[in-house]
Amino acid sequence: MINYKKKIAEIICEAVEGLTVEEIMSMIEIPTDTKMGDYAFPCFKLAKTLRKAPPLIAKDIAGKLAGEEAFEKVEPVNAYVNLFLSRKGFMEDVVKEAVKEGDNYGRSTLGKDKTVIVEFSSPNIAKPFHIGHIRSTVIGNSIYKIYDFLGYDTVRINHLGDYGTQFGKMIVAYRKWGNKEDVIQSPIKTLLGYYTKFHEEVENDPSLDDDARAAFAKLENGSPEEVELWQWFRDESLKEFHRVYDMLGISFDSYAGESFYSDKMDRIVDWLKEKNLLIESEGAQIVDLEKYGMSPALITKKDGSTLYITRDIAAAVYRKEHYNFYKNLYIVASQQNLHFQQWFKIVELMGCEWAKDCVHIPFGLVSLEEGTMSTRHGRVVFLEEVLNRAVDQTKEIIKEKNVATDNIDETAKMVGIGAVMFQELSNNRIKDYVFSWDKVLNFEGETGPYVQYTHARAASVLRKAGDAVVEKAKQVSVLDMAYVLSDSAYDLAKLIYQFPQVIAEAGDKYEPSVVTRHIVDIAQSFNRFYHDEYILVDDEAEKLAKLALVIAAKNTLKNGLYLLGIQAPEKM
Ligand code: ARG
C-alpha cells in the first residue's frame, strides 16, 4: 500500500526548502472533521525560513500539489493545505492489498532478526489460578502476538513461581495436616486449604515459620524428600494451569520458572560481591539502593537462601546469554513496580549494558463486583470457573436469541471465552477495572461478541454471494472501485488502511487496547456500510467491488481478533 503521509511529504519536500521528508511527515495532521480533508499540512513553521505569511505559503504549496493524481482536491484554507485523496485510487490500493494479503494483512518485517522475550502469566505453583491472573495471561499473549505479527522472533516464557519459602510452608502444612488422597482428588484447592491453615496456625505458633524456612532450605539443598514433594505439587498444579491455558488457546515456549535458576544463583552472588555491591546486614546480604531513592534489595537471607529478586536477576542474565534478546518484556502487575525498578538498577550496576532493554509492562488491578480476593484467607475466584460460566451463559444467550450456529458448544466457547478476553483488552492496561458480567456478554456494546458478530455477518454476506462470485472478487485485477465511493465505504476503507499502523503503535506502546479499539471502530463502520448500501446488487461489476470491500473488512477484523488471541466465528 502507498504510505500517503510519506507520499504527501515527498511532494511537499520538493516544493519547499529546508525540511526533510521525516520532518514534514511529523507535521502532517489528520483533521478530525473530514470536511477539512483526509490530511492537512500546517504552514506556520515555514513562515520564518520562507519569510512569507503562512496563508501565502499554503496557497503556493496547494498550487504545486494540485496536479497530482493521488488527490481529488487540494485546498488552501488559512495557514493549512487541506488534502483530499482521490477516493477511487485510494479504495483500489487499500482493498486490493487487504484482500490479497488475507490472514497476513497487517503483518510486517519490522522486527526481522530481533528476538523479543515476552514473559507473561507466571502464576505461583500450588496456588489457585484465579481471576487476577487473567490480566498478565491475556495481555501478555496479545503482546506476544503483536510482536510476532511485526516480524520479531519471539519467545514466550512462563516464569512459574515454583520456588521460595511458600513451598517450605506447603511442605510443613502437608506433613502436619495433609492427606495424599485429597491432594490427588483436587490438588490446588486442597493445597490452598493447607496454606490457609498454615497462616491461621502460625498466629499461635510462630515456630511453624522456622520449620517452613528450614524445609525450604532443605529443598534448595536438594534434599530428596522435600524435592519429591515439591515436584509433586508442581506437576499437579501445572495440570490445572494447562486446562485453563487450553481454554484460552494460549501456549508457551518455555516454562523455566524460578526453580530453574536455583543452580545459577551462586554466580550472581559472586558477581555482586566482585562489583562491591553487597553489604551485610544482620547476616543477610543486601544491595543498598538509597542513592537511587529506593529501599535496599535483599539478595540472600541469614540462612543463605535466595529470594525472588535474586532469581529475577539470574533469569535476566540467563536470557541475555541464551537468547541474546533485543527486548526482554515483563507483563507483571503494577504492584511490583518497585521490585522491577530495583533489580533493573542492580543489573545496570553489575555492568550489563542490556539492562536498558528490560521492560516492565505493568497493569492495574481487576476486581469483582462481589468484592476482593485474598489467597491467604481462601477468598478466591478461580479463572476456570469464570471461563466456564462465560461459556454457559453464552450458550443461554445463543438459545434465547436464536443465533445461527452449526455447533452450539463450539460457538459458545469461542464467544464466551472471547468475550472475557476482549473485555480484558478493552481498556488501557494500567487502569484498574471491575469485572462485570453484563458488560462482558453484551452483544451490542463495544464488546467481543459484537466484533465477532460483525465478522460473522460479513461471512454471511459472502456465503449468500456464493463461492464463484467471491472467488472472482478476490481476483483483485477485475475490480472497479468506482462503484464504492460513498462516505460509509470510504470511511471503512480508511480504517482498514490504518490497521498496519495501529499494530505498530500497539507494539510501541505495549498496549493491545489500541488494536481492540480500532477493530471496534471497524466493526461499527462496517455495520454502517452494511445498512447504507445494498451489497448483493444485480450489476456484477458493482457487486464485485462491494464484495471486495466486505472481504477486506472481514480479513481486518479477523486479524485484529487474532492479535487479541480471540477466534473469529464464520457463523453466529
Ligand atoms: N509469580 C509471581 C506472582 O505471582 C509473578 C512473577 C512475575 N515475573 C517475574 N519475572 N518476577 O506474583
XYZ file of C-alpha atoms and ligand atoms in Angstrom:
584
model
C 0.000 0.000 0.000
C 1.043 3.529 -0.574
C 2.211 5.400 2.502
C 0.129 8.507 1.877
C 1.688 10.602 4.586
C 5.092 9.862 3.137
C 3.947 10.482 -0.397
C 2.470 13.844 0.554
C 5.629 14.710 2.471
C 7.803 13.871 -0.519
C 5.800 16.107 -2.793
C 5.847 18.945 -0.280
C 9.562 18.405 0.236
C 10.176 19.131 -3.420
C 8.065 22.236 -3.170
C 9.688 23.793 -0.099
C 13.255 24.048 1.052
C 14.812 23.374 4.410
C 12.682 20.492 5.687
C 13.315 16.764 5.479
C 10.638 14.279 4.485
C 10.568 12.960 8.057
C 10.054 16.422 9.497
C 7.218 17.098 7.105
C 5.645 13.733 7.889
C 5.606 14.577 11.561
C 3.873 17.875 10.776
C 1.074 16.397 8.669
C -2.191 16.157 10.550
C -5.313 14.085 10.120
C -8.231 16.510 10.581
C -10.936 15.296 12.944
C -13.540 16.885 10.685
C -13.342 15.038 7.370
C -14.715 18.125 5.613
C -11.248 19.577 6.132
C -9.718 16.791 4.106
C -8.072 13.443 4.718
C -4.796 15.127 5.588
C -3.802 18.679 6.393
C -0.433 20.393 6.330
C 0.043 23.411 8.611
C 2.406 26.067 7.245
C 3.131 28.133 10.398
C 6.577 26.696 10.938
C 7.700 27.604 7.431
C 6.969 31.295 7.799
C 10.347 32.066 9.296
C 12.569 30.306 6.766
C 10.494 31.302 3.759
C 9.858 34.825 5.071
C 6.291 34.697 3.960
C 2.906 34.710 5.624
C 1.599 31.183 6.294
C -1.574 31.598 4.173
C 0.571 32.565 1.186
C 2.786 29.553 1.700
C -0.309 27.353 1.929
C -1.517 28.777 -1.375
C 1.845 28.123 -3.048
C 2.065 24.556 -1.845
C -1.543 23.862 -2.789
C -0.800 25.096 -6.290
C 2.147 22.755 -6.628
C 0.191 19.729 -5.388
C -2.924 20.390 -7.409
C -1.924 18.394 -10.473
C -1.049 15.248 -8.515
C -3.057 12.173 -9.392
C -3.305 10.992 -5.792
C -5.501 13.949 -4.816
C -9.056 14.723 -5.716
C -8.806 18.209 -4.291
C -6.112 20.358 -2.704
C -7.371 23.397 -0.859
C -5.517 26.162 0.951
C -7.538 27.288 3.968
C -5.797 29.980 6.015
C -2.443 28.537 7.091
C -3.380 24.976 6.145
C -3.199 22.958 2.992
C -6.142 20.566 3.086
C -5.692 17.427 1.056
C -8.464 15.170 -0.220
C -7.284 11.848 -1.597
C -8.658 10.521 -4.813
C -11.194 8.052 -3.431
C -11.075 5.659 -6.324
C -7.308 5.286 -6.284
C -7.250 5.008 -2.505
C -10.024 2.421 -2.409
C -8.328 0.353 -5.029
C -4.998 0.467 -3.280
C -6.349 -0.482 0.157
C -8.956 -3.048 -0.777
C -6.665 -4.881 -3.164
C -3.988 -5.165 -0.518
C -6.296 -6.304 2.291
C -7.982 -8.858 0.028
C -4.743 -10.180 -1.407
C -2.922 -10.461 1.930
C -5.756 -12.258 3.719
C -4.612 -13.645 7.063
C -1.355 -11.771 6.623
C -2.897 -8.346 6.155
C -1.071 -6.073 8.596
C 1.985 -8.294 9.006
C 5.364 -6.633 8.673
C 9.051 -7.416 8.741
C 9.884 -4.555 11.072
C 11.407 -6.858 13.682
C 13.394 -9.095 11.380
C 16.257 -10.908 13.142
C 15.464 -9.363 16.501
C 14.446 -11.519 19.448
C 11.838 -10.301 21.866
C 11.163 -12.218 25.056
C 7.639 -11.920 26.336
C 7.305 -13.133 29.882
C 3.717 -13.431 30.999
C 1.208 -15.268 33.189
C 3.813 -16.697 35.631
C 1.418 -17.957 38.313
C 2.576 -19.446 41.583
C 2.536 -23.206 41.900
C 0.157 -24.804 44.392
C -1.891 -21.655 44.495
C -5.147 -21.087 42.695
C -5.106 -19.797 39.169
C -7.587 -17.070 39.864
C -9.307 -14.221 38.088
C -6.409 -11.878 38.927
C -4.127 -13.964 36.723
C -6.203 -13.257 33.677
C -4.533 -9.897 33.214
C -0.912 -10.895 32.712
C -2.012 -14.006 30.834
C -4.248 -12.334 28.272
C -2.338 -9.049 27.892
C 0.944 -10.927 27.578
C -0.451 -13.297 24.988
C -1.653 -10.372 22.904
C 1.657 -8.531 23.157
C 3.381 -11.713 22.009
C 1.027 -11.963 19.005
C 1.545 -8.317 18.115
C 5.343 -8.663 18.185
C 5.168 -11.865 16.202
C 2.996 -10.103 13.597
C 5.515 -7.270 13.441
C 8.125 -9.794 12.384
C 10.124 -10.217 15.600
C 11.422 -13.592 16.724
C 9.513 -14.153 19.915
C 10.000 -16.349 22.973
C 7.070 -16.812 25.341
C 8.231 -17.545 28.855
C 6.122 -18.596 31.808
C 8.288 -17.674 34.794
C 6.452 -20.010 37.157
C 6.546 -19.126 40.815
C 7.723 -22.601 41.684
C 10.264 -21.736 44.356
C 10.587 -19.851 47.584
C 9.650 -20.058 51.248
C 5.983 -20.659 50.488
C 6.998 -24.171 49.471
C 8.515 -24.620 52.871
C 5.127 -23.674 54.321
C 3.304 -26.017 51.997
C 5.609 -28.892 52.895
C 5.226 -28.290 56.625
C 1.447 -27.976 56.336
C 1.166 -31.105 54.219
C 3.204 -33.110 56.683
C 1.196 -31.861 59.641
C -2.366 -31.949 58.330
C -2.166 -33.332 54.816
C -3.631 -36.306 53.120
C -2.375 -37.730 49.838
C -5.769 -38.802 48.501
C -7.212 -35.337 48.954
C -4.349 -33.770 47.050
C -4.781 -36.188 44.168
C -8.529 -35.583 44.123
C -8.355 -31.814 43.960
C -4.766 -30.599 44.106
C -4.915 -26.849 44.163
C -7.970 -26.486 46.350
C -6.503 -28.921 48.840
C -3.080 -27.319 48.834
C -4.688 -23.928 49.209
C -6.516 -25.274 52.257
C -3.195 -26.274 53.805
C -1.721 -22.921 53.024
C -4.662 -21.156 54.640
C -4.437 -23.376 57.687
C -0.730 -22.673 57.975
C -1.422 -18.958 58.159
C -4.102 -19.457 60.799
C -1.943 -21.720 62.943
C 1.211 -19.641 62.703
C -0.530 -16.839 64.583
C -0.485 -19.039 67.690
C 2.658 -20.946 66.919
C 5.384 -18.780 65.347
C 7.800 -21.727 65.355
C 5.937 -23.011 62.283
C 7.609 -20.247 60.338
C 11.026 -21.539 61.368
C 10.017 -25.030 60.280
C 8.931 -23.652 56.943
C 12.208 -21.829 56.443
C 14.119 -24.977 57.325
C 12.053 -27.050 54.893
C 12.730 -24.591 52.092
C 16.447 -24.546 52.859
C 16.405 -28.348 52.565
C 14.595 -28.085 49.269
C 17.192 -25.627 47.986
C 19.949 -28.004 49.034
C 18.352 -30.823 47.078
C 17.156 -32.994 49.945
C 15.269 -35.842 48.171
C 12.115 -35.948 50.334
C 11.465 -32.237 50.043
C 12.295 -32.227 46.333
C 9.874 -35.086 45.720
C 7.005 -33.325 47.479
C 7.757 -30.106 45.685
C 7.902 -31.867 42.302
C 4.544 -33.442 43.011
C 2.929 -30.125 43.947
C 4.393 -28.623 40.775
C 3.168 -31.372 38.454
C -0.340 -31.328 39.862
C -0.551 -27.552 39.641
C 0.682 -27.472 36.073
C -2.063 -29.892 35.049
C -4.562 -27.430 36.366
C -2.885 -24.428 34.710
C -2.831 -26.254 31.400
C -6.556 -26.765 31.477
C -7.003 -23.005 31.659
C -4.355 -22.231 29.023
C -6.042 -24.687 26.668
C -9.380 -22.983 27.157
C -7.771 -19.631 26.363
C -5.820 -21.038 23.415
C -2.538 -19.930 24.974
C 0.795 -21.719 24.956
C 4.397 -21.036 25.935
C 7.834 -21.744 24.547
C 9.381 -22.160 27.967
C 8.242 -22.914 31.495
C 11.584 -22.069 33.023
C 10.284 -20.834 36.355
C 12.062 -19.633 39.447
C 13.356 -23.096 40.383
C 15.187 -23.281 37.053
C 17.643 -20.726 38.388
C 18.415 -22.412 41.705
C 21.838 -23.560 40.465
C 22.572 -20.227 38.797
C 22.402 -18.134 41.927
C 25.931 -18.515 43.326
C 27.332 -16.900 40.236
C 25.078 -13.881 40.721
C 26.014 -13.549 44.383
C 29.730 -13.765 43.468
C 29.288 -11.234 40.698
C 27.585 -8.793 43.076
C 30.400 -9.281 45.580
C 33.014 -8.694 42.930
C 31.353 -5.406 41.996
C 31.290 -4.441 45.674
C 27.552 -4.165 45.633
C 26.752 -6.456 48.571
C 26.513 -5.259 52.138
C 25.987 -7.485 55.116
C 23.050 -6.616 57.307
C 22.233 -8.842 60.303
C 23.601 -11.850 58.494
C 21.683 -11.138 55.307
C 23.200 -9.753 52.104
C 21.648 -6.648 50.645
C 22.249 -4.130 47.873
C 21.889 -0.579 49.091
C 19.838 1.487 46.661
C 19.371 4.594 48.738
C 21.303 6.687 46.224
C 18.640 5.845 43.689
C 15.757 6.626 46.007
C 14.811 3.011 46.604
C 14.715 0.705 49.593
C 17.502 -1.894 49.830
C 17.180 -5.170 47.935
C 17.545 -8.365 49.929
C 19.684 -10.806 47.939
C 20.291 -13.648 50.404
C 18.752 -14.312 53.787
C 20.525 -15.108 57.026
C 20.352 -18.853 56.302
C 21.851 -18.287 52.845
C 18.625 -18.898 50.932
C 17.962 -16.677 47.950
C 14.932 -14.569 47.157
C 12.511 -13.718 44.408
C 14.658 -10.789 43.298
C 17.846 -12.884 43.188
C 16.113 -15.321 40.881
C 14.934 -12.490 38.641
C 18.495 -11.234 38.249
C 19.721 -14.745 37.443
C 16.868 -15.204 34.951
C 17.668 -11.979 33.099
C 21.367 -12.863 32.831
C 20.441 -16.316 31.577
C 18.030 -14.904 28.991
C 20.614 -12.493 27.642
C 23.207 -15.229 27.320
C 20.792 -17.828 25.989
C 18.574 -15.795 23.648
C 20.545 -12.588 23.127
C 17.340 -10.611 23.320
C 16.665 -7.272 21.695
C 13.954 -6.658 24.290
C 13.056 -8.590 27.416
C 9.456 -7.815 28.375
C 7.757 -8.496 31.711
C 3.988 -8.336 31.839
C 3.549 -8.078 35.595
C 1.125 -6.167 37.863
C 1.957 -2.595 38.827
C 2.196 -3.680 42.484
C 5.634 -4.964 41.521
C 6.891 -1.657 40.097
C 9.457 -1.198 42.840
C 10.693 -4.774 42.531
C 11.457 -4.263 38.838
C 12.985 -0.825 39.328
C 15.248 -2.283 41.977
C 16.605 -5.167 40.024
C 16.853 -3.295 36.713
C 19.116 -0.881 38.581
C 21.110 -3.720 40.135
C 21.683 -5.346 36.750
C 22.829 -1.985 35.422
C 25.242 -1.619 38.359
C 26.549 -5.098 37.621
C 27.722 -3.651 34.310
C 25.132 -5.169 31.986
C 24.546 -2.618 29.256
C 21.415 -4.564 28.241
C 19.640 -3.532 31.453
C 18.030 -0.814 29.350
C 16.414 -3.465 27.143
C 14.463 -4.980 30.028
C 10.979 -3.518 30.192
C 8.400 -3.896 32.903
C 4.921 -3.623 31.400
C 2.623 -3.014 34.362
C -1.139 -3.226 34.558
C -3.797 -2.280 37.078
C -5.998 -4.416 39.301
C -9.044 -6.385 38.330
C -11.687 -6.688 40.986
C -15.013 -8.430 41.051
C -18.366 -6.857 41.676
C -18.692 -9.328 44.563
C -15.608 -7.950 46.346
C -11.906 -8.512 46.584
C -9.873 -11.652 46.892
C -7.171 -12.863 49.198
C -5.283 -16.105 48.724
C -4.247 -16.190 52.350
C -7.788 -16.135 53.580
C -9.039 -18.532 50.952
C -11.363 -15.995 49.292
C -10.725 -16.598 45.661
C -12.478 -16.828 42.319
C -10.951 -19.436 40.053
C -10.320 -18.334 36.497
C -11.501 -21.685 35.221
C -14.860 -21.127 36.888
C -15.161 -17.685 35.339
C -14.441 -19.100 31.880
C -16.900 -21.955 32.326
C -19.547 -19.552 33.486
C -18.917 -17.336 30.458
C -19.392 -20.307 28.148
C -22.572 -21.445 29.924
C -24.126 -18.009 29.904
C -23.234 -17.543 26.254
C -24.966 -20.795 25.447
C -28.121 -19.464 27.086
C -27.917 -16.235 25.107
C -27.378 -18.136 21.862
C -30.515 -20.182 22.508
C -32.529 -17.181 23.567
C -31.502 -15.047 20.588
C -31.677 -17.884 18.122
C -28.143 -17.166 16.991
C -27.169 -19.059 13.836
C -24.650 -21.804 14.526
C -23.748 -25.287 13.319
C -22.303 -26.284 16.646
C -23.642 -24.506 19.680
C -20.901 -25.776 22.020
C -18.107 -24.626 19.750
C -19.678 -21.219 19.190
C -20.438 -20.738 22.877
C -16.791 -21.459 23.650
C -15.430 -19.074 21.044
C -17.807 -16.304 22.009
C -17.867 -16.789 25.780
C -14.130 -17.017 26.226
C -13.507 -14.429 23.518
C -15.812 -12.067 25.410
C -13.823 -12.378 28.628
C -10.527 -11.848 26.782
C -11.876 -8.903 24.833
C -13.052 -7.094 27.958
C -9.615 -7.688 29.446
C -8.016 -5.939 26.458
C -10.512 -3.110 26.076
C -9.093 -0.527 28.461
C -5.641 0.920 28.832
C -3.860 -1.797 30.717
C -2.735 0.447 33.548
C -6.323 1.188 34.592
C -7.946 -0.765 37.394
C -11.248 -2.253 36.369
C -14.208 -4.121 37.751
C -15.102 -7.366 36.055
C -18.743 -7.124 35.047
C -20.772 -9.959 33.543
C -23.290 -7.578 31.987
C -20.602 -5.729 30.108
C -18.680 -8.809 29.041
C -21.520 -10.661 27.372
C -23.373 -7.724 25.845
C -23.814 -8.384 22.128
C -24.497 -4.748 21.303
C -21.893 -2.760 23.217
C -18.234 -2.362 22.348
C -17.608 -5.998 23.156
C -16.032 -9.144 21.804
C -19.373 -10.666 20.815
C -20.188 -7.510 18.860
C -16.960 -7.657 16.839
C -17.258 -11.415 16.338
C -20.873 -10.968 15.269
C -19.850 -8.350 12.714
C -17.219 -10.708 11.347
C -19.841 -13.459 11.064
C -22.178 -11.013 9.346
C -19.522 -10.302 6.711
C -19.025 -14.055 6.315
C -22.748 -14.477 5.839
C -22.821 -11.873 3.051
C -20.070 -13.814 1.289
C -21.961 -17.091 1.713
C -25.036 -15.532 0.176
C -22.993 -14.218 -2.737
C -21.725 -17.723 -3.439
C -18.245 -19.149 -3.855
C -17.882 -18.413 -7.537
C -18.588 -14.710 -7.172
C -16.413 -14.421 -4.062
C -13.532 -16.069 -5.895
C -13.943 -13.541 -8.670
C -13.947 -10.646 -6.217
C -10.691 -11.983 -4.810
C -9.141 -11.687 -8.297
C -8.431 -8.099 -7.478
C -7.388 -7.234 -11.051
C -11.029 -7.221 -12.173
C -12.246 -4.696 -9.598
C -13.617 -1.302 -10.477
C -13.777 0.571 -7.210
C -15.621 3.470 -8.815
C -18.734 1.698 -7.501
C -17.852 2.100 -3.858
C -17.089 5.751 -3.277
C -19.807 6.546 -0.725
C -18.825 8.129 2.572
C -19.515 4.975 4.571
C -17.467 2.830 2.187
C -14.644 5.362 2.202
C -14.610 5.659 5.994
C -14.402 1.892 6.293
C -11.525 1.760 3.819
C -9.667 4.433 5.782
C -9.868 2.346 8.953
C -8.681 -0.725 7.073
C -5.805 1.334 5.701
C -4.746 2.388 9.206
C -4.668 -1.180 10.548
C -0.939 -1.918 9.952
C -0.045 1.400 11.558
C -2.281 0.612 14.510
C -0.440 -2.671 15.107
C 2.903 -0.880 15.117
C 1.557 1.670 17.587
C 0.178 -1.078 19.848
C 3.619 -2.696 19.779
C 5.457 0.546 20.573
C 3.171 1.271 23.494
C 2.810 -2.352 24.609
C -0.883 -1.637 24.512
C -3.241 -4.194 22.951
C -6.229 -1.919 23.652
C -5.101 0.180 20.681
C -5.965 -2.803 18.477
C -9.156 -3.527 20.422
C -10.472 -0.022 19.955
C -9.576 0.022 16.304
C -11.452 -3.160 15.485
C -14.490 -1.874 17.358
C -14.294 1.165 15.042
C -14.029 -1.097 12.024
C -16.997 -3.183 13.173
C -19.115 -0.067 13.652
C -18.023 1.327 10.327
C -18.732 -1.962 8.563
C -22.217 -2.074 10.045
C -22.911 1.460 8.781
C -21.804 0.453 5.313
C -23.938 -2.690 5.560
C -27.019 -0.683 6.472
C -26.424 2.137 3.988
C -25.798 0.050 0.937
C -27.310 -2.858 -0.802
C -24.347 -5.151 -1.431
C -25.656 -8.056 -3.492
C -26.902 -5.959 -6.407
C -27.607 -7.317 -9.886
C -24.870 -5.404 -11.610
C -21.891 -7.742 -11.479
C -19.114 -5.133 -11.514
C -20.738 -3.205 -8.682
C -21.343 -6.362 -6.691
C -17.709 -7.456 -7.066
C -16.389 -4.105 -5.904
C -18.626 -4.110 -2.844
C -17.824 -7.710 -2.013
C -14.129 -6.932 -2.208
C -14.621 -4.264 0.448
C -16.531 -6.798 2.571
C -13.671 -9.291 2.226
C -11.128 -6.603 3.136
C -13.106 -5.661 6.244
C -13.600 -9.283 7.236
C -9.870 -10.020 6.916
C -9.013 -6.995 9.040
C -11.497 -7.916 11.766
C -10.247 -11.483 11.818
C -6.605 -10.436 12.056
C -7.434 -7.899 14.738
C -9.193 -10.540 16.824
C -6.278 -12.877 16.192
C -3.887 -10.317 17.678
C -6.020 -10.288 20.810
C -5.932 -14.087 20.953
C -9.626 -14.379 20.025
C -11.233 -16.566 17.392
C -13.457 -15.262 14.629
C -16.536 -17.447 14.011
C -17.869 -17.734 10.456
C -21.407 -18.127 11.709
C -23.106 -16.529 14.648
N 4.920 -15.418 40.290
C 4.798 -14.008 40.508
C 3.469 -13.693 41.146
O 2.527 -14.458 41.015
C 4.896 -13.203 39.237
C 6.194 -13.346 38.525
C 6.490 -12.173 37.672
N 7.682 -12.293 36.899
C 8.921 -12.049 37.326
N 9.910 -12.251 36.498
N 9.162 -11.586 38.535
O 3.354 -12.652 41.774
